[in-house]
Amino acid sequence: MPVLPGAEPYRHDGGETGVLVCHGFTGTPQSMRPWAEYLAAQGLTVSLPLLPGHGTRWEDMAVTGWQDWYAEVDRELTALTERCARVFVCGLSMGGALALRLAALHGEAVSGVAVVNPLNRIHGLAAQALPVLRHLVPTTKGLVGDIVKPGATEVGYDRVPLHAAYSLRRFTQRLDGELPQVTQPLLLMHSTADHVVSPADSARILSRVSSTDVTEILLEHSYHVATLDHDADRIFEESYAFFARLAPSLGKEGTATGG
């Protein structure tokens, strides 16, 4: 299947500091591309993969699960650690959850974590019905496009395949038990108004991780897809400052353009 325009993966070969950028559930690299390009322009080596089943049509996603999505970012992390002296992980929504699991399982291979509106659980009665409902109804309405900024759009599916949603629910349950294994410095940025992921998810994550170096930033001018919203520039700048604080040589690696 052809990839949706704008949904292509992105990679940039920069300096010895690498960043893995993870997009969200039913979304695509398009929602993270400006962040990835900003980091690349600062001289970092950047990898922004397209997760399996995403970026084509929802039917392709219906036959994938969390193990497929996690395996993709795990492979990308391994490739970055072979290329770079230090690697950070970033993510939006489910991408934030994937980034946190990478940190939990890979320990010192991950130097720090920066997440935006990270997912911790699927809420509501519908979540409880997913084990049965997914066999009766193939899809429900989409989640993409929760953005305040006029004219900003997100490339992704307008339907959510329920088999994939059920797998996502199982993933969040597993990750919740692994969060205490996250010890790396953590930058968690979350919107005060989010119609996709509850603010309670960020609070839960902050209460569960073992990180002692934790920075929480409230994004007051954006909805869920804050990386394309009014707070995007702040996200980019705060994350780079966070990485530069943890990797003092970062500013000396020079800047780069292109991708």
PDB file of C-alpha atoms in Angstrom:
ATOM      1  CA  MET A   1       0.000   0.000   0.000  1.00  0.00           C
ATOM      2  CA  PRO A   2       1.259   3.521  -0.764  1.00  0.00           C
ATOM      3  CA  VAL A   3       2.121   5.674   2.232  1.00  0.00           C
ATOM      4  CA  LEU A   4      -0.112   8.690   2.863  1.00  0.00           C
ATOM      5  CA  PRO A   5       1.484  11.964   1.721  1.00  0.00           C
ATOM      6  CA  GLY A   6       3.499  13.381   4.614  1.00  0.00           C
ATOM      7  CA  ALA A   7       3.499  10.105   6.541  1.00  0.00           C
ATOM      8  CA  GLU A   8       6.951   9.006   5.378  1.00  0.00           C
ATOM      9  CA  PRO A   9       9.616   8.135   7.972  1.00  0.00           C
ATOM     10  CA  TYR A  10      12.400  10.668   8.506  1.00  0.00           C
ATOM     11  CA  ARG A  11      16.080  10.199   9.238  1.00  0.00           C
ATOM     12  CA  HIS A  12      18.980  12.607   9.528  1.00  0.00           C
ATOM     13  CA  ASP A  13      22.637  11.718   9.975  1.00  0.00           C
ATOM     14  CA  GLY A  14      24.121  14.291  12.339  1.00  0.00           C
ATOM     15  CA  GLY A  15      26.496  14.258  15.298  1.00  0.00           C
ATOM     16  CA  GLU A  16      27.216  11.738  18.043  1.00  0.00           C
ATOM     17  CA  THR A  17      24.038  12.537  19.968  1.00  0.00           C
ATOM     18  CA  GLY A  18      21.048  10.636  18.635  1.00  0.00           C
ATOM     19  CA  VAL A  19      17.330  11.070  19.158  1.00  0.00           C
ATOM     20  CA  LEU A  20      14.621   8.512  18.450  1.00  0.00           C
ATOM     21  CA  VAL A  21      11.243  10.170  17.844  1.00  0.00           C
ATOM     22  CA  CYS A  22       8.048   8.077  18.176  1.00  0.00           C
ATOM     23  CA  HIS A  23       4.653   9.032  16.758  1.00  0.00           C
ATOM     24  CA  GLY A  24       1.270   8.131  18.202  1.00  0.00           C
ATOM     25  CA  PHE A  25      -1.532   5.596  17.750  1.00  0.00           C
ATOM     26  CA  THR A  26      -3.224   5.883  14.301  1.00  0.00           C
ATOM     27  CA  GLY A  27      -0.944   8.870  13.623  1.00  0.00           C
ATOM     28  CA  THR A  28       2.149   9.163  11.454  1.00  0.00           C
ATOM     29  CA  PRO A  29       5.617  10.758  11.441  1.00  0.00           C
ATOM     30  CA  GLN A  30       3.947  13.908  10.036  1.00  0.00           C
ATOM     31  CA  SER A  31       2.859  14.919  13.544  1.00  0.00           C
ATOM     32  CA  MET A  32       6.472  14.693  14.744  1.00  0.00           C
ATOM     33  CA  ARG A  33       8.304  15.865  11.630  1.00  0.00           C
ATOM     34  CA  PRO A  34       8.721  19.525  12.717  1.00  0.00           C
ATOM     35  CA  TRP A  35      10.199  18.387  16.056  1.00  0.00           C
ATOM     36  CA  ALA A  36      12.521  15.930  14.328  1.00  0.00           C
ATOM     37  CA  GLU A  37      13.643  18.524  11.800  1.00  0.00           C
ATOM     38  CA  TYR A  38      14.289  21.073  14.545  1.00  0.00           C
ATOM     39  CA  LEU A  39      16.540  18.619  16.383  1.00  0.00           C
ATOM     40  CA  ALA A  40      18.299  17.697  13.146  1.00  0.00           C
ATOM     41  CA  ALA A  41      18.983  21.395  12.502  1.00  0.00           C
ATOM     42  CA  GLN A  42      20.743  21.536  15.884  1.00  0.00           C
ATOM     43  CA  GLY A  43      23.164  18.860  14.706  1.00  0.00           C
ATOM     44  CA  LEU A  44      21.607  15.737  16.222  1.00  0.00           C
ATOM     45  CA  THR A  45      21.266  12.377  14.507  1.00  0.00           C
ATOM     46  CA  VAL A  46      17.520  11.776  14.282  1.00  0.00           C
ATOM     47  CA  SER A  47      15.354   8.741  13.551  1.00  0.00           C
ATOM     48  CA  LEU A  48      11.575   9.058  13.149  1.00  0.00           C
ATOM     49  CA  PRO A  49      10.190   5.697  11.978  1.00  0.00           C
ATOM     50  CA  LEU A  50       6.747   4.907  10.579  1.00  0.00           C
ATOM     51  CA  LEU A  51       5.181   2.318  12.864  1.00  0.00           C
ATOM     52  CA  PRO A  52       3.830  -0.916  11.301  1.00  0.00           C
ATOM     53  CA  GLY A  53       0.223  -0.681  10.137  1.00  0.00           C
ATOM     54  CA  HIS A  54       0.274   3.110  10.227  1.00  0.00           C
ATOM     55  CA  GLY A  55       0.325   5.653   7.416  1.00  0.00           C
ATOM     56  CA  THR A  56      -1.536   3.639   4.769  1.00  0.00           C
ATOM     57  CA  ARG A  57      -5.115   2.547   5.588  1.00  0.00           C
ATOM     58  CA  TRP A  58      -6.753   1.473   8.834  1.00  0.00           C
ATOM     59  CA  GLU A  59      -7.247  -2.080   7.556  1.00  0.00           C
ATOM     60  CA  ASP A  60      -3.466  -2.515   7.623  1.00  0.00           C
ATOM     61  CA  MET A  61      -3.355  -1.468  11.260  1.00  0.00           C
ATOM     62  CA  ALA A  62      -6.128  -3.902  12.235  1.00  0.00           C
ATOM     63  CA  VAL A  63      -3.727  -6.837  11.798  1.00  0.00           C
ATOM     64  CA  THR A  64      -0.909  -5.322  13.872  1.00  0.00           C
ATOM     65  CA  GLY A  65      -0.441  -5.037  17.624  1.00  0.00           C
ATOM     66  CA  TRP A  66       1.713  -3.392  20.260  1.00  0.00           C
ATOM     67  CA  GLN A  67       4.480  -5.957  19.831  1.00  0.00           C
ATOM     68  CA  ASP A  68       4.876  -4.844  16.196  1.00  0.00           C
ATOM     69  CA  TRP A  69       4.944  -1.127  17.082  1.00  0.00           C
ATOM     70  CA  TYR A  70       7.391  -1.626  19.940  1.00  0.00           C
ATOM     71  CA  ALA A  71       9.666  -3.899  17.881  1.00  0.00           C
ATOM     72  CA  GLU A  72      10.051  -1.136  15.296  1.00  0.00           C
ATOM     73  CA  VAL A  73      11.218   1.501  17.780  1.00  0.00           C
ATOM     74  CA  ASP A  74      13.379  -1.070  19.541  1.00  0.00           C
ATOM     75  CA  ARG A  75      15.202  -1.777  16.265  1.00  0.00           C
ATOM     76  CA  GLU A  76      15.646   1.932  15.613  1.00  0.00           C
ATOM     77  CA  LEU A  77      17.052   2.446  19.104  1.00  0.00           C
ATOM     78  CA  THR A  78      19.580  -0.344  18.561  1.00  0.00           C
ATOM     79  CA  ALA A  79      20.677   1.222  15.277  1.00  0.00           C
ATOM     80  CA  LEU A  80      21.102   4.625  16.922  1.00  0.00           C
ATOM     81  CA  THR A  81      23.126   3.230  19.829  1.00  0.00           C
ATOM     82  CA  GLU A  82      25.503   1.626  17.337  1.00  0.00           C
ATOM     83  CA  ARG A  83      25.923   4.953  15.555  1.00  0.00           C
ATOM     84  CA  CYS A  84      25.856   7.466  18.441  1.00  0.00           C
ATOM     85  CA  ALA A  85      27.674   8.018  21.740  1.00  0.00           C
ATOM     86  CA  ARG A  86      24.410   8.790  23.530  1.00  0.00           C
ATOM     87  CA  VAL A  87      20.749   8.446  22.589  1.00  0.00           C
ATOM     88  CA  PHE A  88      17.585  10.160  23.812  1.00  0.00           C
ATOM     89  CA  VAL A  89      14.016   9.034  23.149  1.00  0.00           C
ATOM     90  CA  CYS A  90      10.975  11.232  22.464  1.00  0.00           C
ATOM     91  CA  GLY A  91       7.329  10.502  21.869  1.00  0.00           C
ATOM     92  CA  LEU A  92       3.796  11.840  21.572  1.00  0.00           C
ATOM     93  CA  SER A  93       0.832   9.983  23.101  1.00  0.00           C
ATOM     94  CA  MET A  94       1.367   6.250  22.435  1.00  0.00           C
ATOM     95  CA  GLY A  95       4.776   7.269  21.121  1.00  0.00           C
ATOM     96  CA  GLY A  96       5.487   8.590  24.605  1.00  0.00           C
ATOM     97  CA  ALA A  97       4.481   5.248  26.055  1.00  0.00           C
ATOM     98  CA  LEU A  98       6.795   3.460  23.614  1.00  0.00           C
ATOM     99  CA  ALA A  99       9.630   5.820  24.576  1.00  0.00           C
ATOM    100  CA  LEU A 100       9.069   5.114  28.265  1.00  0.00           C
ATOM    101  CA  ARG A 101       9.196   1.360  27.670  1.00  0.00           C
ATOM    102  CA  LEU A 102      12.448   1.736  25.756  1.00  0.00           C
ATOM    103  CA  ALA A 103      13.863   3.590  28.752  1.00  0.00           C
ATOM    104  CA  ALA A 104      12.555   0.971  31.175  1.00  0.00           C
ATOM    105  CA  LEU A 105      14.028  -1.972  29.281  1.00  0.00           C
ATOM    106  CA  HIS A 106      17.253  -0.509  27.876  1.00  0.00           C
ATOM    107  CA  GLY A 107      18.595   1.262  30.945  1.00  0.00           C
ATOM    108  CA  GLU A 108      21.850   3.135  30.345  1.00  0.00           C
ATOM    109  CA  ALA A 109      21.480   2.860  26.563  1.00  0.00           C
ATOM    110  CA  VAL A 110      18.866   5.634  26.886  1.00  0.00           C
ATOM    111  CA  SER A 111      20.289   8.907  28.229  1.00  0.00           C
ATOM    112  CA  GLY A 112      16.968  10.676  28.770  1.00  0.00           C
ATOM    113  CA  VAL A 113      13.281  10.760  27.848  1.00  0.00           C
ATOM    114  CA  ALA A 114      11.145  13.643  26.524  1.00  0.00           C
ATOM    115  CA  VAL A 115       7.437  12.950  26.104  1.00  0.00           C
ATOM    116  CA  VAL A 116       4.367  14.978  25.152  1.00  0.00           C
ATOM    117  CA  ASN A 117       0.897  13.979  26.385  1.00  0.00           C
ATOM    118  CA  PRO A 118       2.048  10.407  27.039  1.00  0.00           C
ATOM    119  CA  LEU A 119      -0.547   7.644  27.171  1.00  0.00           C
ATOM    120  CA  ASN A 120      -0.844   5.494  30.291  1.00  0.00           C
ATOM    121  CA  ARG A 121      -4.228   3.808  29.996  1.00  0.00           C
ATOM    122  CA  ILE A 122      -7.410   3.539  27.942  1.00  0.00           C
ATOM    123  CA  HIS A 123     -10.193   5.130  29.995  1.00  0.00           C
ATOM    124  CA  GLY A 124     -13.959   4.705  30.132  1.00  0.00           C
ATOM    125  CA  LEU A 125     -16.553   1.994  29.779  1.00  0.00           C
ATOM    126  CA  ALA A 126     -15.643   1.414  26.136  1.00  0.00           C
ATOM    127  CA  ALA A 127     -12.205   0.239  27.225  1.00  0.00           C
ATOM    128  CA  GLN A 128     -13.770  -2.410  29.443  1.00  0.00           C
ATOM    129  CA  ALA A 129     -15.884  -3.592  26.498  1.00  0.00           C
ATOM    130  CA  LEU A 130     -12.983  -3.843  24.042  1.00  0.00           C
ATOM    131  CA  PRO A 131     -12.281  -7.570  24.567  1.00  0.00           C
ATOM    132  CA  VAL A 132     -15.786  -8.391  23.258  1.00  0.00           C
ATOM    133  CA  LEU A 133     -16.597  -5.299  21.195  1.00  0.00           C
ATOM    134  CA  ARG A 134     -13.611  -5.777  18.878  1.00  0.00           C
ATOM    135  CA  HIS A 135     -15.204  -8.993  17.576  1.00  0.00           C
ATOM    136  CA  LEU A 136     -18.510  -7.245  16.821  1.00  0.00           C
ATOM    137  CA  VAL A 137     -17.485  -3.821  15.504  1.00  0.00           C
ATOM    138  CA  PRO A 138     -14.355  -3.379  13.351  1.00  0.00           C
ATOM    139  CA  THR A 139     -13.752   0.320  13.947  1.00  0.00           C
ATOM    140  CA  THR A 140     -14.811   3.447  15.809  1.00  0.00           C
ATOM    141  CA  LYS A 141     -14.336   7.146  15.078  1.00  0.00           C
ATOM    142  CA  GLY A 142     -10.807   8.452  14.711  1.00  0.00           C
ATOM    143  CA  LEU A 143      -8.622  10.272  17.218  1.00  0.00           C
ATOM    144  CA  VAL A 144      -6.418  12.426  14.998  1.00  0.00           C
ATOM    145  CA  GLY A 145      -6.606  16.186  14.629  1.00  0.00           C
ATOM    146  CA  ASP A 146      -7.072  17.360  18.241  1.00  0.00           C
ATOM    147  CA  ILE A 147      -5.383  20.728  17.578  1.00  0.00           C
ATOM    148  CA  VAL A 148      -6.292  24.307  18.549  1.00  0.00           C
ATOM    149  CA  LYS A 149      -4.188  26.120  15.951  1.00  0.00           C
ATOM    150  CA  PRO A 150      -6.216  27.185  12.912  1.00  0.00           C
ATOM    151  CA  GLY A 151      -5.100  25.537   9.700  1.00  0.00           C
ATOM    152  CA  ALA A 152      -2.982  22.887  11.400  1.00  0.00           C
ATOM    153  CA  THR A 153      -3.884  19.342  10.402  1.00  0.00           C
ATOM    154  CA  GLU A 154      -2.675  15.897  11.376  1.00  0.00           C
ATOM    155  CA  VAL A 155      -2.170  13.073   8.883  1.00  0.00           C
ATOM    156  CA  GLY A 156      -3.607   9.815  10.209  1.00  0.00           C
ATOM    157  CA  TYR A 157      -6.566   7.476  10.158  1.00  0.00           C
ATOM    158  CA  ASP A 158     -10.139   8.703  10.514  1.00  0.00           C
ATOM    159  CA  ARG A 159     -11.080   5.322  12.003  1.00  0.00           C
ATOM    160  CA  VAL A 160      -9.655   3.343  14.935  1.00  0.00           C
ATOM    161  CA  PRO A 161      -9.491  -0.439  14.369  1.00  0.00           C
ATOM    162  CA  LEU A 162     -10.708  -2.018  17.598  1.00  0.00           C
ATOM    163  CA  HIS A 163      -8.385  -5.014  17.434  1.00  0.00           C
ATOM    164  CA  ALA A 164      -5.491  -2.548  17.500  1.00  0.00           C
ATOM    165  CA  ALA A 165      -7.150  -0.539  20.277  1.00  0.00           C
ATOM    166  CA  TYR A 166      -7.462  -3.705  22.363  1.00  0.00           C
ATOM    167  CA  SER A 167      -3.769  -4.436  21.815  1.00  0.00           C
ATOM    168  CA  LEU A 168      -2.947  -0.870  22.859  1.00  0.00           C
ATOM    169  CA  ARG A 169      -4.909  -1.378  26.070  1.00  0.00           C
ATOM    170  CA  ARG A 170      -2.900  -4.500  26.853  1.00  0.00           C
ATOM    171  CA  PHE A 171       0.309  -2.599  26.151  1.00  0.00           C
ATOM    172  CA  THR A 172      -0.560   0.197  28.573  1.00  0.00           C
ATOM    173  CA  GLN A 173      -1.352  -2.347  31.275  1.00  0.00           C
ATOM    174  CA  ARG A 174       2.042  -3.975  30.784  1.00  0.00           C
ATOM    175  CA  LEU A 175       3.883  -0.641  30.662  1.00  0.00           C
ATOM    176  CA  ASP A 176       2.315   0.570  33.900  1.00  0.00           C
ATOM    177  CA  GLY A 177       4.072  -2.260  35.713  1.00  0.00           C
ATOM    178  CA  GLU A 178       7.376  -1.404  34.031  1.00  0.00           C
ATOM    179  CA  LEU A 179       7.371   2.343  34.773  1.00  0.00           C
ATOM    180  CA  PRO A 180       9.341   1.966  38.058  1.00  0.00           C
ATOM    181  CA  GLN A 181      12.226   0.712  35.899  1.00  0.00           C
ATOM    182  CA  VAL A 182      12.464   4.163  34.286  1.00  0.00           C
ATOM    183  CA  THR A 183      15.369   5.879  36.066  1.00  0.00           C
ATOM    184  CA  GLN A 184      16.598   8.265  33.357  1.00  0.00           C
ATOM    185  CA  PRO A 185      16.089  12.040  33.401  1.00  0.00           C
ATOM    186  CA  LEU A 186      12.527  12.738  32.271  1.00  0.00           C
ATOM    187  CA  LEU A 187      10.993  15.770  30.578  1.00  0.00           C
ATOM    188  CA  LEU A 188       7.211  15.418  30.562  1.00  0.00           C
ATOM    189  CA  MET A 189       5.171  18.051  28.744  1.00  0.00           C
ATOM    190  CA  HIS A 190       1.389  17.851  28.757  1.00  0.00           C
ATOM    191  CA  SER A 191      -1.533  19.955  27.625  1.00  0.00           C
ATOM    192  CA  THR A 192      -3.970  21.404  30.132  1.00  0.00           C
ATOM    193  CA  ALA A 193      -6.779  20.648  27.651  1.00  0.00           C
ATOM    194  CA  ASP A 194      -6.497  17.295  25.871  1.00  0.00           C
ATOM    195  CA  HIS A 195      -9.461  15.496  24.293  1.00  0.00           C
ATOM    196  CA  VAL A 196      -7.570  12.260  23.565  1.00  0.00           C
ATOM    197  CA  VAL A 197      -5.363  11.468  26.584  1.00  0.00           C
ATOM    198  CA  SER A 198      -6.426  12.337  30.113  1.00  0.00           C
ATOM    199  CA  PRO A 199      -4.135  14.604  32.180  1.00  0.00           C
ATOM    200  CA  ALA A 200      -4.422  11.835  34.779  1.00  0.00           C
ATOM    201  CA  ASP A 201      -2.107   9.766  32.578  1.00  0.00           C
ATOM    202  CA  SER A 202       0.778  12.196  33.014  1.00  0.00           C
ATOM    203  CA  ALA A 203       0.169  12.327  36.767  1.00  0.00           C
ATOM    204  CA  ARG A 204       0.189   8.532  36.931  1.00  0.00           C
ATOM    205  CA  ILE A 205       3.435   8.299  34.972  1.00  0.00           C
ATOM    206  CA  LEU A 206       5.129  10.894  37.176  1.00  0.00           C
ATOM    207  CA  SER A 207       4.053   8.959  40.273  1.00  0.00           C
ATOM    208  CA  ARG A 208       5.301   5.613  38.930  1.00  0.00           C
ATOM    209  CA  VAL A 209       8.723   6.313  37.413  1.00  0.00           C
ATOM    210  CA  SER A 210      11.884   6.116  39.527  1.00  0.00           C
ATOM    211  CA  SER A 211      13.574   9.078  37.819  1.00  0.00           C
ATOM    212  CA  THR A 212      14.986  11.673  40.204  1.00  0.00           C
ATOM    213  CA  ASP A 213      15.674  14.263  37.492  1.00  0.00           C
ATOM    214  CA  VAL A 214      12.121  15.153  36.430  1.00  0.00           C
ATOM    215  CA  THR A 215      10.841  18.269  34.670  1.00  0.00           C
ATOM    216  CA  GLU A 216       7.095  18.789  34.149  1.00  0.00           C
ATOM    217  CA  ILE A 217       5.886  21.498  31.762  1.00  0.00           C
ATOM    218  CA  LEU A 218       2.265  22.495  31.222  1.00  0.00           C
ATOM    219  CA  LEU A 219       1.254  23.325  27.654  1.00  0.00           C
ATOM    220  CA  GLU A 220      -1.561  25.832  28.081  1.00  0.00           C
ATOM    221  CA  HIS A 221      -2.202  26.727  24.441  1.00  0.00           C
ATOM    222  CA  SER A 222      -2.486  23.319  22.777  1.00  0.00           C
ATOM    223  CA  TYR A 223      -4.704  20.267  22.619  1.00  0.00           C
ATOM    224  CA  HIS A 224      -3.448  16.701  22.218  1.00  0.00           C
ATOM    225  CA  VAL A 225      -1.246  17.058  19.125  1.00  0.00           C
ATOM    226  CA  ALA A 226       0.828  19.767  20.768  1.00  0.00           C
ATOM    227  CA  THR A 227       3.750  19.142  18.404  1.00  0.00           C
ATOM    228  CA  LEU A 228       1.671  20.782  15.636  1.00  0.00           C
ATOM    229  CA  ASP A 229      -0.062  23.301  17.882  1.00  0.00           C
ATOM    230  CA  HIS A 230       0.648  26.683  19.471  1.00  0.00           C
ATOM    231  CA  ASP A 231       3.156  25.217  21.957  1.00  0.00           C
ATOM    232  CA  ALA A 232       5.223  23.413  19.319  1.00  0.00           C
ATOM    233  CA  ASP A 233       8.161  25.831  19.416  1.00  0.00           C
ATOM    234  CA  ARG A 234       8.310  25.577  23.190  1.00  0.00           C
ATOM    235  CA  ILE A 235       8.358  21.776  22.993  1.00  0.00           C
ATOM    236  CA  PHE A 236      11.222  21.854  20.500  1.00  0.00           C
ATOM    237  CA  GLU A 237      13.275  24.382  22.474  1.00  0.00           C
ATOM    238  CA  GLU A 238      12.678  22.819  25.894  1.00  0.00           C
ATOM    239  CA  SER A 239      13.591  19.351  24.629  1.00  0.00           C
ATOM    240  CA  TYR A 240      16.810  20.564  23.032  1.00  0.00           C
ATOM    241  CA  ALA A 241      17.767  22.456  26.210  1.00  0.00           C
ATOM    242  CA  PHE A 242      17.051  19.257  28.179  1.00  0.00           C
ATOM    243  CA  PHE A 243      19.282  17.184  25.903  1.00  0.00           C
ATOM    244  CA  ALA A 244      22.032  19.813  25.922  1.00  0.00           C
ATOM    245  CA  ARG A 245      22.033  19.903  29.719  1.00  0.00           C
ATOM    246  CA  LEU A 246      22.520  16.135  29.828  1.00  0.00           C
ATOM    247  CA  ALA A 247      25.025  16.057  26.957  1.00  0.00           C
ATOM    248  CA  PRO A 248      27.250  19.161  27.380  1.00  0.00           C
ATOM    249  CA  SER A 249      29.160  18.402  24.187  1.00  0.00           C
ATOM    250  CA  LEU A 250      25.950  18.744  22.156  1.00  0.00           C
ATOM    251  CA  GLY A 251      26.376  22.435  21.362  1.00  0.00           C
ATOM    252  CA  LYS A 252      29.924  21.779  20.161  1.00  0.00           C
ATOM    253  CA  GLU A 253      28.901  19.248  17.553  1.00  0.00           C
ATOM    254  CA  GLY A 254      27.829  21.966  15.144  1.00  0.00           C
ATOM    255  CA  THR A 255      24.564  22.442  13.335  1.00  0.00           C
ATOM    256  CA  ALA A 256      23.275  20.784  10.217  1.00  0.00           C
ATOM    257  CA  THR A 257      20.517  21.269   7.718  1.00  0.00           C
ATOM    258  CA  GLY A 258      18.569  18.939   5.484  1.00  0.00           C
ATOM    259  CA  GLY A 259      17.462  15.402   6.138  1.00  0.00           C
TER     260      GLY A 259
END
